[in-house]
Structure formats: structure tokens, C-alpha cells
XYZ file of N, CA, C and O in Angstrom:
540
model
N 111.991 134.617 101.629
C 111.497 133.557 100.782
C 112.511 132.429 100.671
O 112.097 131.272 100.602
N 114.119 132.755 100.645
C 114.460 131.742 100.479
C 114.788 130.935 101.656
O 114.979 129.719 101.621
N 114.860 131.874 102.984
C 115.050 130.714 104.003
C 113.414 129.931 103.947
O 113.654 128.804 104.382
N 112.137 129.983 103.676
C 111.375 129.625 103.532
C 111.718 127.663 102.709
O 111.636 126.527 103.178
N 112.023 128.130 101.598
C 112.718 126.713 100.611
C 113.610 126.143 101.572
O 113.254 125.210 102.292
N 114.934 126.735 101.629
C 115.247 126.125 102.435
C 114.997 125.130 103.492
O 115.521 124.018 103.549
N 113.934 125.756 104.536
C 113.572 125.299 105.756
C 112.769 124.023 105.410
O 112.766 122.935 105.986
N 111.996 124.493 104.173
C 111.555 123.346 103.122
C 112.034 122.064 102.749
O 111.291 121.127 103.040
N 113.051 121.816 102.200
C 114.260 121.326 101.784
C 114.532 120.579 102.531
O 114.583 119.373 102.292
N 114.959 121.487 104.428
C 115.540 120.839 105.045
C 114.775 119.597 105.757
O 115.298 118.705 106.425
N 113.915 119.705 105.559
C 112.210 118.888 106.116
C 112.170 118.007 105.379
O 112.190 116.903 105.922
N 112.091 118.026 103.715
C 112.437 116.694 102.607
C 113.058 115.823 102.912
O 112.712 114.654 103.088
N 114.450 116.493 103.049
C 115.767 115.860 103.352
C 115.867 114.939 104.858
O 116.296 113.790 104.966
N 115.532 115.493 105.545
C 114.781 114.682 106.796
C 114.235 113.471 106.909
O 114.631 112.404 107.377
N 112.686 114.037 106.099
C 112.009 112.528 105.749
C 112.559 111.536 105.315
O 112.778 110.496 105.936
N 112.823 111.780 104.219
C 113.583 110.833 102.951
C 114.984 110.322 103.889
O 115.558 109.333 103.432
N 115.536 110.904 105.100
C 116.646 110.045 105.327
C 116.093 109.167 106.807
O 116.696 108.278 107.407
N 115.058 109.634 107.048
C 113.979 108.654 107.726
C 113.650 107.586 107.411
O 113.783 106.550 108.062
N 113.083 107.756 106.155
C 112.250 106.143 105.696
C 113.749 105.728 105.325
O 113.902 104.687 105.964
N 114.932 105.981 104.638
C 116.145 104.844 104.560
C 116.402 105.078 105.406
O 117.462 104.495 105.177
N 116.514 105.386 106.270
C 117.240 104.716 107.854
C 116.241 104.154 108.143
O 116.399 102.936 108.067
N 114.987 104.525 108.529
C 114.141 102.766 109.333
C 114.066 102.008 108.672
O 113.601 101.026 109.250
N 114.372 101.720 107.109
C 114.506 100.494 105.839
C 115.402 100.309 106.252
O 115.274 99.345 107.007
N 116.493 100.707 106.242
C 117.526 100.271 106.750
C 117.939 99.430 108.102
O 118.878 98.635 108.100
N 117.077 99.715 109.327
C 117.479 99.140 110.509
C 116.702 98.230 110.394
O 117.002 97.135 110.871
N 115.400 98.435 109.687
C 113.971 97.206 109.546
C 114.984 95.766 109.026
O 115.162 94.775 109.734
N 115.509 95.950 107.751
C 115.971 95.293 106.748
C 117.670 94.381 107.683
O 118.102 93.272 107.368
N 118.206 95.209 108.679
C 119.279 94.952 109.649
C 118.546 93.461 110.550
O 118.818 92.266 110.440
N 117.802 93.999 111.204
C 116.907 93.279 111.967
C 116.713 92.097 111.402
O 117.478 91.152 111.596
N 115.623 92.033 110.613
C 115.440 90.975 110.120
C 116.235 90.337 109.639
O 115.737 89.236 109.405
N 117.416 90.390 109.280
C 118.535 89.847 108.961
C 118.965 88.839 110.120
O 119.218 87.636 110.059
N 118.963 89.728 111.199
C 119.661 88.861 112.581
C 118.288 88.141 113.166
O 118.337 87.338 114.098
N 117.213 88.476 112.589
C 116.076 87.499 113.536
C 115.784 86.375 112.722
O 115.344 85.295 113.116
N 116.141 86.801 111.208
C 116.353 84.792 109.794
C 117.362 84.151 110.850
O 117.165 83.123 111.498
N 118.728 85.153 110.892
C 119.853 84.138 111.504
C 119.329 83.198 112.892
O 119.158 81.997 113.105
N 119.218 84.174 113.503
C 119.128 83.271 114.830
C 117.545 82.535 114.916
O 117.591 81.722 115.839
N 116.186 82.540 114.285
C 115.395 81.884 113.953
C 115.461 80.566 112.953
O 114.605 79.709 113.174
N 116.215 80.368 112.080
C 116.365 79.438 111.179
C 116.275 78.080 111.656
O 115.842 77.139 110.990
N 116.634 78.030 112.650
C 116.937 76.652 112.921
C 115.142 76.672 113.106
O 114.400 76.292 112.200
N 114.745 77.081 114.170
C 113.319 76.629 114.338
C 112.302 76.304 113.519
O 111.525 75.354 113.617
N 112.369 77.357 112.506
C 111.360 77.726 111.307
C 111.782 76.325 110.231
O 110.871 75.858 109.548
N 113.450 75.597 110.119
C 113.845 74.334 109.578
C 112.407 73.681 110.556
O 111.205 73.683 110.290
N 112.893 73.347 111.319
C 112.138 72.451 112.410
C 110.608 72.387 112.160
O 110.146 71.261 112.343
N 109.504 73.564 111.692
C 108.406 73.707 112.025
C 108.464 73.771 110.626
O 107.919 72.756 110.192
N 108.893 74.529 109.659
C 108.833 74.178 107.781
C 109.352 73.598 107.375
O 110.350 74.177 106.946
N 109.349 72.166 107.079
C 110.697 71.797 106.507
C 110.299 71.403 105.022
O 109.161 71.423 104.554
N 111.277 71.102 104.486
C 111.357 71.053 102.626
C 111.319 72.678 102.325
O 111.508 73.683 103.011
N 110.990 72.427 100.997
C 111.137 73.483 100.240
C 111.382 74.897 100.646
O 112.121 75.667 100.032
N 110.734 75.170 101.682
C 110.797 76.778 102.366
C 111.891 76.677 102.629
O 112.864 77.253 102.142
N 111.814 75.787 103.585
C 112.998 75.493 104.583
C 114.170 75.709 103.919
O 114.835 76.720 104.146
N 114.593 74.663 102.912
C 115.866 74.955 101.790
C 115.892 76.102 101.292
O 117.034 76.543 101.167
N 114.885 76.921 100.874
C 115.259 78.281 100.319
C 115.874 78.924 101.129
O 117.076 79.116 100.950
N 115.242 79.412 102.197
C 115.987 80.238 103.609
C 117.450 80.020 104.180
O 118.199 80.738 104.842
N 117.583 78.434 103.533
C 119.253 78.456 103.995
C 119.902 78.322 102.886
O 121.076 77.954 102.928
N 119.293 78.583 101.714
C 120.555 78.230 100.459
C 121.192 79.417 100.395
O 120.813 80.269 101.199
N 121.886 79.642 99.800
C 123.055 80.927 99.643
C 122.298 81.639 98.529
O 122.767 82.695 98.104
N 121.298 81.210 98.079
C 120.812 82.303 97.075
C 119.933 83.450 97.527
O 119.957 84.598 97.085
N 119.391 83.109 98.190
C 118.803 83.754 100.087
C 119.487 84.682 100.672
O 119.070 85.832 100.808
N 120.746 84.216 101.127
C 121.877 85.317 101.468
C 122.026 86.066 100.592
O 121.930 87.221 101.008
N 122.188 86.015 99.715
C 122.843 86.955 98.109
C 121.934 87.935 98.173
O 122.192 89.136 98.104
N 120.264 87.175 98.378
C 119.490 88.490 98.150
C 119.147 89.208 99.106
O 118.758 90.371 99.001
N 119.271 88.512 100.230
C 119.167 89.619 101.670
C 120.168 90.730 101.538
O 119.767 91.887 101.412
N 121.449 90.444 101.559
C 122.234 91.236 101.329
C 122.373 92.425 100.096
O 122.788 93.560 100.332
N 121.925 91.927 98.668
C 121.603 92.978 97.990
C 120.473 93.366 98.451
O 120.052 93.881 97.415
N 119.648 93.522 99.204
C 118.912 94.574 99.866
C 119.150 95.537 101.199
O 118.853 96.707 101.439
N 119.789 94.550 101.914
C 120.444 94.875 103.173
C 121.721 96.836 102.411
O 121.699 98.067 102.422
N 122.296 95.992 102.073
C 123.921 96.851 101.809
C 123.726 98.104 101.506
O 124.291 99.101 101.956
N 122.331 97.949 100.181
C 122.510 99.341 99.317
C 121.444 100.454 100.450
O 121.689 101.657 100.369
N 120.515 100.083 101.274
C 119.651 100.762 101.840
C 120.328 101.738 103.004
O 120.058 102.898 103.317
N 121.382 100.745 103.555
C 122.636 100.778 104.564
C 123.574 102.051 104.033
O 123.607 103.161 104.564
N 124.008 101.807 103.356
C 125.257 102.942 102.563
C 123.916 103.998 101.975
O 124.338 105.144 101.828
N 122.905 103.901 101.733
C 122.100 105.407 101.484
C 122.030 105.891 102.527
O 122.111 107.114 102.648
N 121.819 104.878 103.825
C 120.941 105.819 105.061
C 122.450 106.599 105.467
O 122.477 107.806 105.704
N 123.868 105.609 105.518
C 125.224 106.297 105.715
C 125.002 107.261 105.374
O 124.749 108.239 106.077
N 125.068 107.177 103.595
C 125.781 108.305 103.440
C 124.544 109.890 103.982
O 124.774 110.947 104.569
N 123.230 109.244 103.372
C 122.841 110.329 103.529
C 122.894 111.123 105.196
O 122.762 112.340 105.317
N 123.074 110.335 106.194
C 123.538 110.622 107.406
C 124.588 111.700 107.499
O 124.448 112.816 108.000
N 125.946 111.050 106.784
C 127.121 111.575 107.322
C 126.977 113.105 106.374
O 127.759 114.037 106.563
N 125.915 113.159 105.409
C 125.619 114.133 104.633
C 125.186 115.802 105.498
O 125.522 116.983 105.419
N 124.278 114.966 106.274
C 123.582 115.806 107.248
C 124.530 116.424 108.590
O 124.811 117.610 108.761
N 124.873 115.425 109.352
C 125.590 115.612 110.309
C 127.814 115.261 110.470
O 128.562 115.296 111.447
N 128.032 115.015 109.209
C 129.589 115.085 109.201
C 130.488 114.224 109.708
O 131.703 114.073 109.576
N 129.303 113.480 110.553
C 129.895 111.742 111.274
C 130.438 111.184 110.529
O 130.017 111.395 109.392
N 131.522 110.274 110.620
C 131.841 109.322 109.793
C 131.850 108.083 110.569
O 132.101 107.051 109.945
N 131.566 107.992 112.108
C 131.451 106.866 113.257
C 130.764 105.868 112.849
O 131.174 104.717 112.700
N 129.297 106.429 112.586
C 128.313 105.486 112.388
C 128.319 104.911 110.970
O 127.494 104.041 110.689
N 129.247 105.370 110.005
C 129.650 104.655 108.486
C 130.542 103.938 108.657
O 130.768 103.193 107.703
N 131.306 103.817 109.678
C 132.237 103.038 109.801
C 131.827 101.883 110.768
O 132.597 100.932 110.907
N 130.916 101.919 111.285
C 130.072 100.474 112.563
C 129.326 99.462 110.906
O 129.479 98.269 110.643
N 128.541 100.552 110.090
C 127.918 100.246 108.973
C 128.556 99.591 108.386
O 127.943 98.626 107.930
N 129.595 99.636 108.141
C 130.280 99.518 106.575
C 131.079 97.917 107.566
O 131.222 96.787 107.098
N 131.356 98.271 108.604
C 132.192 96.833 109.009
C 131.036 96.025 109.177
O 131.279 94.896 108.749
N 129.707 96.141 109.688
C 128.640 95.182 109.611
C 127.966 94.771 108.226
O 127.024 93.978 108.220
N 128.439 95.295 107.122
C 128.466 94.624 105.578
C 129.841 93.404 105.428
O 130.030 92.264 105.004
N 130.360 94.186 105.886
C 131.874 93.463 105.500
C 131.425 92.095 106.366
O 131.083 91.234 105.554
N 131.317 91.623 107.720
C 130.803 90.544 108.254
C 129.991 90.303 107.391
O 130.394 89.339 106.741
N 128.860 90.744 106.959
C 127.533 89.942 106.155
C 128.267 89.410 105.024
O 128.155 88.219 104.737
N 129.159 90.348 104.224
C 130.168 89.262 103.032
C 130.790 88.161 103.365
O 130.584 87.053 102.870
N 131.826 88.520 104.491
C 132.574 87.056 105.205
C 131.806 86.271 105.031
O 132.050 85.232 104.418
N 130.640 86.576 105.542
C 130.029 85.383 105.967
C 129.254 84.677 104.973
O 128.810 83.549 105.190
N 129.083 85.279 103.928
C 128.282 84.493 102.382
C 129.810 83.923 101.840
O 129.984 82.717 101.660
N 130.468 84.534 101.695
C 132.183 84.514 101.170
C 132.642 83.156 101.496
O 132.714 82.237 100.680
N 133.096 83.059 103.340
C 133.899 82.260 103.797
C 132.977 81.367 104.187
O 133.543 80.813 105.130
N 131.624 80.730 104.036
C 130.572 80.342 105.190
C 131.061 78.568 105.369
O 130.737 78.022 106.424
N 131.766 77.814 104.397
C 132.730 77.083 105.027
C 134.062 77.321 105.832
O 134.461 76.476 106.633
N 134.680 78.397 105.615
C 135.773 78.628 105.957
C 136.139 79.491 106.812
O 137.343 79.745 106.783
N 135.292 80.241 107.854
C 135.001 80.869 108.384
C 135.032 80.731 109.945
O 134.450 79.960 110.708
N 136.055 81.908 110.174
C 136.824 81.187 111.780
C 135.812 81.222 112.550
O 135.476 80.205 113.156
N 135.127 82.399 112.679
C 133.614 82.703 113.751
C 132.668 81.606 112.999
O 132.601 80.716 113.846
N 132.041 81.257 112.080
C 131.053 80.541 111.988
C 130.276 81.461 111.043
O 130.470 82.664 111.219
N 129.259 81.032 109.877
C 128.437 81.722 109.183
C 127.761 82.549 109.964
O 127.942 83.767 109.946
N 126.487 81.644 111.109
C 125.795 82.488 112.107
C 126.461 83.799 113.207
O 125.937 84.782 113.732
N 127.635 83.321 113.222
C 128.572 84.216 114.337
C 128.476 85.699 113.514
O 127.918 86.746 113.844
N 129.269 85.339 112.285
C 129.321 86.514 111.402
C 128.486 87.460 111.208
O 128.775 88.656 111.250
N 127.179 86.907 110.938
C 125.975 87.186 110.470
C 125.452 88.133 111.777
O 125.225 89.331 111.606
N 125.307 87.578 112.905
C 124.645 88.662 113.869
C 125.979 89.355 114.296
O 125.729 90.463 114.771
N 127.160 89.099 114.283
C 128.008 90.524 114.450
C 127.741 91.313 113.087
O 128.062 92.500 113.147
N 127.309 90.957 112.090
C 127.305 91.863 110.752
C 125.683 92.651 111.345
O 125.478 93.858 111.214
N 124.984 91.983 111.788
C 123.770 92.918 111.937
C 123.872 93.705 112.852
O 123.574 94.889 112.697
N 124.202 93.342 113.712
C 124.545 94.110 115.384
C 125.340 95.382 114.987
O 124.991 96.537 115.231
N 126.162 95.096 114.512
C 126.727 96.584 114.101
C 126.315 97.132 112.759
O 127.007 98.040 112.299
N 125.304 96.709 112.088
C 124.601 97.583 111.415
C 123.259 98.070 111.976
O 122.604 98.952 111.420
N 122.906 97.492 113.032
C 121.898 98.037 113.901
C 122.408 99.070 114.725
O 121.814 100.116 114.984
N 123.480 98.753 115.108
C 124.049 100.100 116.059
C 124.318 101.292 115.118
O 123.678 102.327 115.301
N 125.273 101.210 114.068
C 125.762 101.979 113.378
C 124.134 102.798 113.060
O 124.107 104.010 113.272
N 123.231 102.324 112.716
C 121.844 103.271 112.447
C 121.261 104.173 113.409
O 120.802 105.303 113.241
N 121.363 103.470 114.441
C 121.019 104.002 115.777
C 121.692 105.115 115.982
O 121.108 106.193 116.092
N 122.951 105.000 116.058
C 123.970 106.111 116.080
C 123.682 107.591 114.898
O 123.390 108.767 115.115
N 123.955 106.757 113.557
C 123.191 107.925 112.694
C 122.006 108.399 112.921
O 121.986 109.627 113.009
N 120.965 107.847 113.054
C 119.647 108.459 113.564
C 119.746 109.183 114.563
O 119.400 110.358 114.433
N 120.301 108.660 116.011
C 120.612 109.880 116.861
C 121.173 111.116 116.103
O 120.436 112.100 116.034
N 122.478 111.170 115.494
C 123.269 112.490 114.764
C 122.309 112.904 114.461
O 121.970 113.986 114.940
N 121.554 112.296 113.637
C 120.532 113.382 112.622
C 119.716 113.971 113.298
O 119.808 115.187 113.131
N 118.768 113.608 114.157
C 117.795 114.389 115.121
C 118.655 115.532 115.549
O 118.497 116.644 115.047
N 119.595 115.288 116.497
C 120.579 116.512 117.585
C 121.045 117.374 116.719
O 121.740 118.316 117.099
């Protein structure tokens, strides 16, 4: 009976680190397809949309959605499988997404530079955990 729960459990635990990891890579993504789309969507919306998508209040909130979904799918990853690789691709592709709200005048790579190295390696870093977790 109890490997039964267990086996149970271990199936929950699964799911649930499923849907935050594909929230997580969904939420990555789209991050790097605003960045490198913006200019166009300026071009084809302009005013009001347009200004929202590039004001920094935009960033603030991508990122409080981005970060916390990111460090659940981590941790619950490194929970499962003991990796710490793919928390560490993660955690440096936040740190770019800060630079880059942080420094976005001052910023040796460029806001956009930042921004898709911050996604790119939070897209990889998922990829990587998702592999661990299946194997």
C-alpha cells in the first residue's frame, strides 16, 4: 500500500513540476520574442500600446512573472534530480534580465543584448531540467 502512495505522489510531483517548467519556458520565450519583436510591433502599433511594451513598467512585470515561475521549476527540478547545472544557466539568465532593467542606460551589452542572453539561458537552463527530470 505504501509503495502504492508513493508511486502516487511520485506522479503529482511530476505533473505539477511539468506545468512550472512549461510556464516557465512559455513565460522565457516570450520574453525573448517581446525583445527581439518590439521594434516591429512599435512600427505596426504605435502610441499607446506601443509605449507600454517599452516602458520599464513592462519589464518590471515580465520579470516578476518570469523569475518566480523560473526558481519554482529550479528548484523543484534540482528537488527531483540533484542537478544544480540547470539552476545555475537559470539563475544567471535572471541576473541578465535584472542588468538589463537595472543598467538599461548603462549597460555594456545593450538592454536587448542582455535580455535575449537572459532568456537564452533561461530557455536552456529548462530544457536541461526537463531533460533531468524525465531520465
Amino acid at each position: 500500500m505504501s509503495e502504492r502512495c508513493e508511486s502516487r505522489d511520485h506522479v503529482r510531483g511530476g505533473l505539477l513540476a511539468d506545468i512550472v517548467e512549461s510556464t516557465a519556458i512559455s513565460a522565457s520565450t516570450l520574453c525573448m520574442i517581446h525583445c527581439l519583436a518590439l521594434p516591429l510591433l512599435l512600427f505596426l502599433l504605435p502610441g499607446l500600446l506601443g509605449a507600454f511594451f517599452q516602458s520599464e513598467l513592462f519589464h518590471i512585470a515580465a520579470l516578476g512573472l518570469v523569475a518566480p515561475a523560473a526558481l519554482a521549476a529550479f528548484l523543484l527540478g534540482y528537488r527531483r534530480h540533484g542537478a544544480a547545472g540547470p539552476a545555475i544557466l537559470g539563475v544567471g539568465g535572471i541576473a541578465c534580465l535584472v542588468m538589463a532593467i537595472l543598467n538599461s542606460d548603462h549597460a555594456l551589452l545593450g538592454e536587448t543584448a542582455l535580455t535575449v542572453i537572459g532568456s537564452l539561458l533561461l530557455v536552456a537552463g529548462h530544457g536541461w531540467n526537463w531533460r533531468k527530470r524525465v531520465v
